[in-house]
Coordinates of C-alpha atoms and ligand atoms in Angstrom, one line a residue:
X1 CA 68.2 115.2 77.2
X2 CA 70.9 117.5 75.7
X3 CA 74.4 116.4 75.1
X4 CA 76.3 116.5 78.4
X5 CA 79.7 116.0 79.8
X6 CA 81.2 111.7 80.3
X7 CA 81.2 110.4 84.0
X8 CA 84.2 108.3 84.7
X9 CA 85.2 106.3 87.7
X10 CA 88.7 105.1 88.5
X11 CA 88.4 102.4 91.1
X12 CA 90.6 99.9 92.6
X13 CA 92.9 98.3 95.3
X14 CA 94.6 100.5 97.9
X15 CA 98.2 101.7 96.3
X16 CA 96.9 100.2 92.3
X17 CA 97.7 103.6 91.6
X18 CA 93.9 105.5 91.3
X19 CA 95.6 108.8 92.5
X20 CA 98.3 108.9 90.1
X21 CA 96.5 107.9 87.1
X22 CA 93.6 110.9 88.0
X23 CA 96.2 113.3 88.1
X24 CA 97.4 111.9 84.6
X25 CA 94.1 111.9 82.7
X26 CA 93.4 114.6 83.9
X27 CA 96.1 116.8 81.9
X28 CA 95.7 114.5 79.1
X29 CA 91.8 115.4 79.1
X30 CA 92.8 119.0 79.5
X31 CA 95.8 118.5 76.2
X32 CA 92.8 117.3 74.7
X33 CA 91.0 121.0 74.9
X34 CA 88.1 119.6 77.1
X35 CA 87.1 120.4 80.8
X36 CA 87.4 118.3 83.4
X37 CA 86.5 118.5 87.0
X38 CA 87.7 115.9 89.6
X39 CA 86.4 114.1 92.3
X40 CA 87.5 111.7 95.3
X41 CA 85.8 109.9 97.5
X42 CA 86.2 109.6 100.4
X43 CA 86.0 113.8 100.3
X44 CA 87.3 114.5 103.8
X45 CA 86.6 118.2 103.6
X46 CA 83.1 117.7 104.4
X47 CA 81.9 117.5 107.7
X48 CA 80.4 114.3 106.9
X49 CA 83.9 113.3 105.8
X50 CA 85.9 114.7 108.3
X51 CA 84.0 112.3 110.4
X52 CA 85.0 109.7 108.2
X53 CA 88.7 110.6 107.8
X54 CA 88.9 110.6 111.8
X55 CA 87.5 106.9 111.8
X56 CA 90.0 105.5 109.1
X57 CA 92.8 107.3 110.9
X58 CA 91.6 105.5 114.3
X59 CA 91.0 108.6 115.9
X60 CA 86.8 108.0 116.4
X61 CA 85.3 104.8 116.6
X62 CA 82.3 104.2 115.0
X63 CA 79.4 101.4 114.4
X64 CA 80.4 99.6 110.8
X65 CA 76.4 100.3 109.7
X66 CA 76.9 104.3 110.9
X67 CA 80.5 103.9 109.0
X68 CA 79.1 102.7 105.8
X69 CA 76.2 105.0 105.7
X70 CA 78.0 108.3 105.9
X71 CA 80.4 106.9 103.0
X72 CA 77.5 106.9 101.0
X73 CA 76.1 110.0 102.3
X74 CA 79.2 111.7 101.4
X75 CA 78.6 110.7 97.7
X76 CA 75.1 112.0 98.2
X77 CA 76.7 115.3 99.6
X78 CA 78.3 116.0 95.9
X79 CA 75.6 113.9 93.5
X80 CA 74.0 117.1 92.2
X81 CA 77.2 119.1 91.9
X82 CA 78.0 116.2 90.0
X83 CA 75.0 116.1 87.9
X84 CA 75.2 120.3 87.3
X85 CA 78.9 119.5 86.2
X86 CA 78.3 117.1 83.4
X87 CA 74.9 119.5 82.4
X88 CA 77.6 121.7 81.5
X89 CA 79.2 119.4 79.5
X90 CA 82.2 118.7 81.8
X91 CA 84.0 115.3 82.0
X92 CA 83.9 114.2 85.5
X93 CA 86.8 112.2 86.3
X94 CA 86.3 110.1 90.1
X95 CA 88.7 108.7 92.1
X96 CA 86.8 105.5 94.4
X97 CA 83.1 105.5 94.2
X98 CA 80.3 103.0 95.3
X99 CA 82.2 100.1 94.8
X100 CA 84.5 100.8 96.9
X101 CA 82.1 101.3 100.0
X102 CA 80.3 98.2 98.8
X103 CA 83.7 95.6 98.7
X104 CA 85.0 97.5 101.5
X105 CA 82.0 97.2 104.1
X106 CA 81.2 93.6 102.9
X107 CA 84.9 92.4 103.5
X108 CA 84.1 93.0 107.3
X109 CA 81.9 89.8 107.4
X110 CA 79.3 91.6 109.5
X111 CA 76.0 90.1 109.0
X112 CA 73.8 92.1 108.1
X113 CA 76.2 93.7 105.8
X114 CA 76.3 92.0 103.1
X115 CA 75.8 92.7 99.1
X116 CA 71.9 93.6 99.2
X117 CA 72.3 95.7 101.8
X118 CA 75.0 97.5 101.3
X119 CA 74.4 98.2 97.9
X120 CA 71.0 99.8 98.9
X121 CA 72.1 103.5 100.4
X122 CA 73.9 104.4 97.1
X123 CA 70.7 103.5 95.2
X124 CA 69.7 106.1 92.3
X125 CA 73.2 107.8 93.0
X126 CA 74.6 109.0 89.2
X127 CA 76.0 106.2 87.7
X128 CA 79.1 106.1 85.7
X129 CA 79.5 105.9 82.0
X130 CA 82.5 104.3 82.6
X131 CA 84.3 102.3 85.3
X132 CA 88.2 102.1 84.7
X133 CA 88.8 99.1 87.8
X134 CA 92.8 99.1 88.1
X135 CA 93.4 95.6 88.8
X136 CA 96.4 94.4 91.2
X137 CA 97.3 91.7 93.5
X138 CA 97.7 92.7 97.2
X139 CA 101.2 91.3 97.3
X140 CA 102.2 93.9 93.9
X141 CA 100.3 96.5 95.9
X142 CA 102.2 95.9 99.0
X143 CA 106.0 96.2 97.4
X144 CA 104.5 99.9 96.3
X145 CA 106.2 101.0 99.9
X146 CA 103.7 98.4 102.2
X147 CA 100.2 99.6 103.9
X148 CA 100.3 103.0 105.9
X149 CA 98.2 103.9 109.1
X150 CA 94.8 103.9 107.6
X151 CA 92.2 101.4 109.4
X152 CA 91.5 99.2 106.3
X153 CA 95.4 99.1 105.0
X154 CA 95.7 95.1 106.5
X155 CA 96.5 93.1 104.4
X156 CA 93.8 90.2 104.7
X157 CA 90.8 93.1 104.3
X158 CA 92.3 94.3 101.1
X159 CA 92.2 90.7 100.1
X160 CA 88.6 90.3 101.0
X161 CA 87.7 93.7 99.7
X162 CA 89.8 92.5 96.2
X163 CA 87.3 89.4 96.4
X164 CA 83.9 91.6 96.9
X165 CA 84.9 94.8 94.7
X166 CA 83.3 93.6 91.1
X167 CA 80.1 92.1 93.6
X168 CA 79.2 95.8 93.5
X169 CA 79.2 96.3 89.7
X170 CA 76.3 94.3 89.0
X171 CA 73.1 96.6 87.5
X172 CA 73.5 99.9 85.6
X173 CA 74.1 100.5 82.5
X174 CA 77.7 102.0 82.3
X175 CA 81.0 99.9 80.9
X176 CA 82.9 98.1 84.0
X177 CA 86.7 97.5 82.3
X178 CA 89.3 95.8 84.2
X179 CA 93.1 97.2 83.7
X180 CA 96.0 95.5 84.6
X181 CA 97.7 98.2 87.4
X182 CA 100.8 96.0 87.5
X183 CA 102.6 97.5 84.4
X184 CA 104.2 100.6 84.2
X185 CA 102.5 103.7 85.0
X186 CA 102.7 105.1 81.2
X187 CA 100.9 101.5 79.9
X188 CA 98.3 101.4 82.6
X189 CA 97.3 105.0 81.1
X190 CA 97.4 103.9 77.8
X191 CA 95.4 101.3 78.2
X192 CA 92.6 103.8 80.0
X193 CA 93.1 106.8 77.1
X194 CA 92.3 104.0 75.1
X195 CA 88.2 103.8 77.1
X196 CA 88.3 107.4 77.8
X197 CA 88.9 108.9 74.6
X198 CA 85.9 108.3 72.7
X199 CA 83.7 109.7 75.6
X200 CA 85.6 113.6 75.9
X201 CA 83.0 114.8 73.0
X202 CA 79.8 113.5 75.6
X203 CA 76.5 111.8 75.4
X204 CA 73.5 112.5 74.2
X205 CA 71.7 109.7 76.6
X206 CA 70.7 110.7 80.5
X207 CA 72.9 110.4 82.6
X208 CA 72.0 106.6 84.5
X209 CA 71.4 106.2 88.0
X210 CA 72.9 103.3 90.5
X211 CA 71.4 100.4 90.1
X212 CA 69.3 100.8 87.2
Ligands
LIG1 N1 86.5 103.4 101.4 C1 85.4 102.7 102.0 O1 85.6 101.9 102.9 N2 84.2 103.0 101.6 C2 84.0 103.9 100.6 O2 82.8 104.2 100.2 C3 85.1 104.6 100.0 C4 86.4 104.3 100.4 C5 84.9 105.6 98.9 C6 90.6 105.4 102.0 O3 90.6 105.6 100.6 C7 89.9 104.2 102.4 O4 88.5 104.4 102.3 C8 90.2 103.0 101.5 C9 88.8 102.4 101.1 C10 87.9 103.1 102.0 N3 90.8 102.0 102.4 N4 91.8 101.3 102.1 N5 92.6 100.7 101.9 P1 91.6 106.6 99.8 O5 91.1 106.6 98.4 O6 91.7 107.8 100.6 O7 93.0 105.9 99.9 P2 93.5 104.6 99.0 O8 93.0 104.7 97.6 O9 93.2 103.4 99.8 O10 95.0 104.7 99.0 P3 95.9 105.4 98.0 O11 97.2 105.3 98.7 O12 95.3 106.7 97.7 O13 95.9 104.4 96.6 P4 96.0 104.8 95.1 O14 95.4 106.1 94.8 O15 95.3 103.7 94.3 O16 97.5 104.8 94.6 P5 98.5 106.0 94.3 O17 98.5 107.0 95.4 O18 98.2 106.5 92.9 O19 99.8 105.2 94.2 C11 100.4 104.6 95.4 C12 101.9 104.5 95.2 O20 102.2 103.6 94.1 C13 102.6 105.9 94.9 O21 103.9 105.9 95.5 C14 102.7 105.8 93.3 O22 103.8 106.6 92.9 C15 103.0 104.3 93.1 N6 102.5 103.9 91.8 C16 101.3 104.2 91.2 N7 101.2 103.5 90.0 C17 102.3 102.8 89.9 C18 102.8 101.9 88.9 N8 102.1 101.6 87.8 N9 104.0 101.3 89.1 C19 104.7 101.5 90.2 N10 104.3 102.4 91.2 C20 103.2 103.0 91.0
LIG2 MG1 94.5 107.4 96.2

């Protein structure tokens, strides 16, 4: 394997602030003279995630299996632009990944859904050298301006999905670190810069695969 480019995953609550601190490593990573290339997830351009941006707005209503399936498939839909950008050396910096559509779909209490099988869609998916989980209580989360619209912004699912997030952490071989979100946006990036910075020169080791 030749050296290649860091993958990093920002994960979290609803409102912890996973947008905003992208946006922020992001220039930092650039300041820093390296590429970077970002990714979110859901990515609602897609047709598969049109589909799925229709069903969290409550415009389509769809079978929780069908739902949780085409989450995954849309992270199947960009795994080997993924894998081409960190070939190239690139950091790839991702906003929600598998964990989220594990915690998420498990929350729903919907036997058969539980950790086993909703773990197994996103199976041999990259996995992350890195997982920066911005930790927050649903109560701090909710004085950032209260839940919008969305499907999943209740407050008891984001406490359930809180509860189940870390459930889907469990195999690979990457770093899971938990950051306390409830600070002030410039400490909650410190704190990240601190985990991110000695990964912008890259790896020389493959990249791993979900749940390996
Ligand atoms: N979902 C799923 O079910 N299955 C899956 O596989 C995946 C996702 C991938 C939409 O996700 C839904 O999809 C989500 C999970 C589900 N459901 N919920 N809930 P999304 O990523 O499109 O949306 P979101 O992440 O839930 O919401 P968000 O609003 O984008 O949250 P955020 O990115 O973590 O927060 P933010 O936009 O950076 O910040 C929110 C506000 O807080 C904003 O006004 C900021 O200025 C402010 N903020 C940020 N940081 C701070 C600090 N430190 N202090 C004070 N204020 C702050
Ligand atoms: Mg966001």
């Amino acid at each position: 394997m030749s050296h290649r480019g860091a993958f990093i995953v920002i994960e979290g609550l609803d409102r912890s602030g996973k947008t905003t601190q992208t946006e922020t490593i992001q220039k930092r990573i650039q300041e820093a003279g390296k590429e970077v290339v970002c990714i979110k997830f859901p990515d609602r351009s897609t047709s598969i995630g049109k589909m799925i941006d229709s069903y969290l707005r409550s415009q389509s209503n769809l079978d929780d299996h069908v739902v949780h399936l085409l989450f995954s498939a849309n992270r199947w839909e960009l795994a080997s632009t993924i894998l081409a950008h960190l070939k190239q050396g690139k950091v790839v910096l991702c906003d929600r990944y598998a964990f989220s559509g594990i915690a998420f779909s498990v929350a729903k209490n919907l036997p058969p859904i539980n950790l086993a099988w909703a773990r197994a869609p996103d199976a041999s998916l990259p996995s992350p050298d890195l997982t920066l989980f911005l930790d927050i209580s649903p109560e701090a989360a909710q004085s950032r301006g209260g839940y919008g619209e969305e499907r999943y912004e209740k407050e008891g699912m984001q406490r359930r999905s809180q509860e189940r997030i870390s459930d889907g952490k469990g195999g690979g071989k990457g770093t899971w670190i938990i950051v306390d979100a409830g600070r002030d946006m410039s400490a909650v990036t410190e704190e990240m810069w601190v985990h991110i910075r000695p990964l912008l020169d890259g790896l020389d080791t493959p990249v791993g695969r979900l749940w390996d």
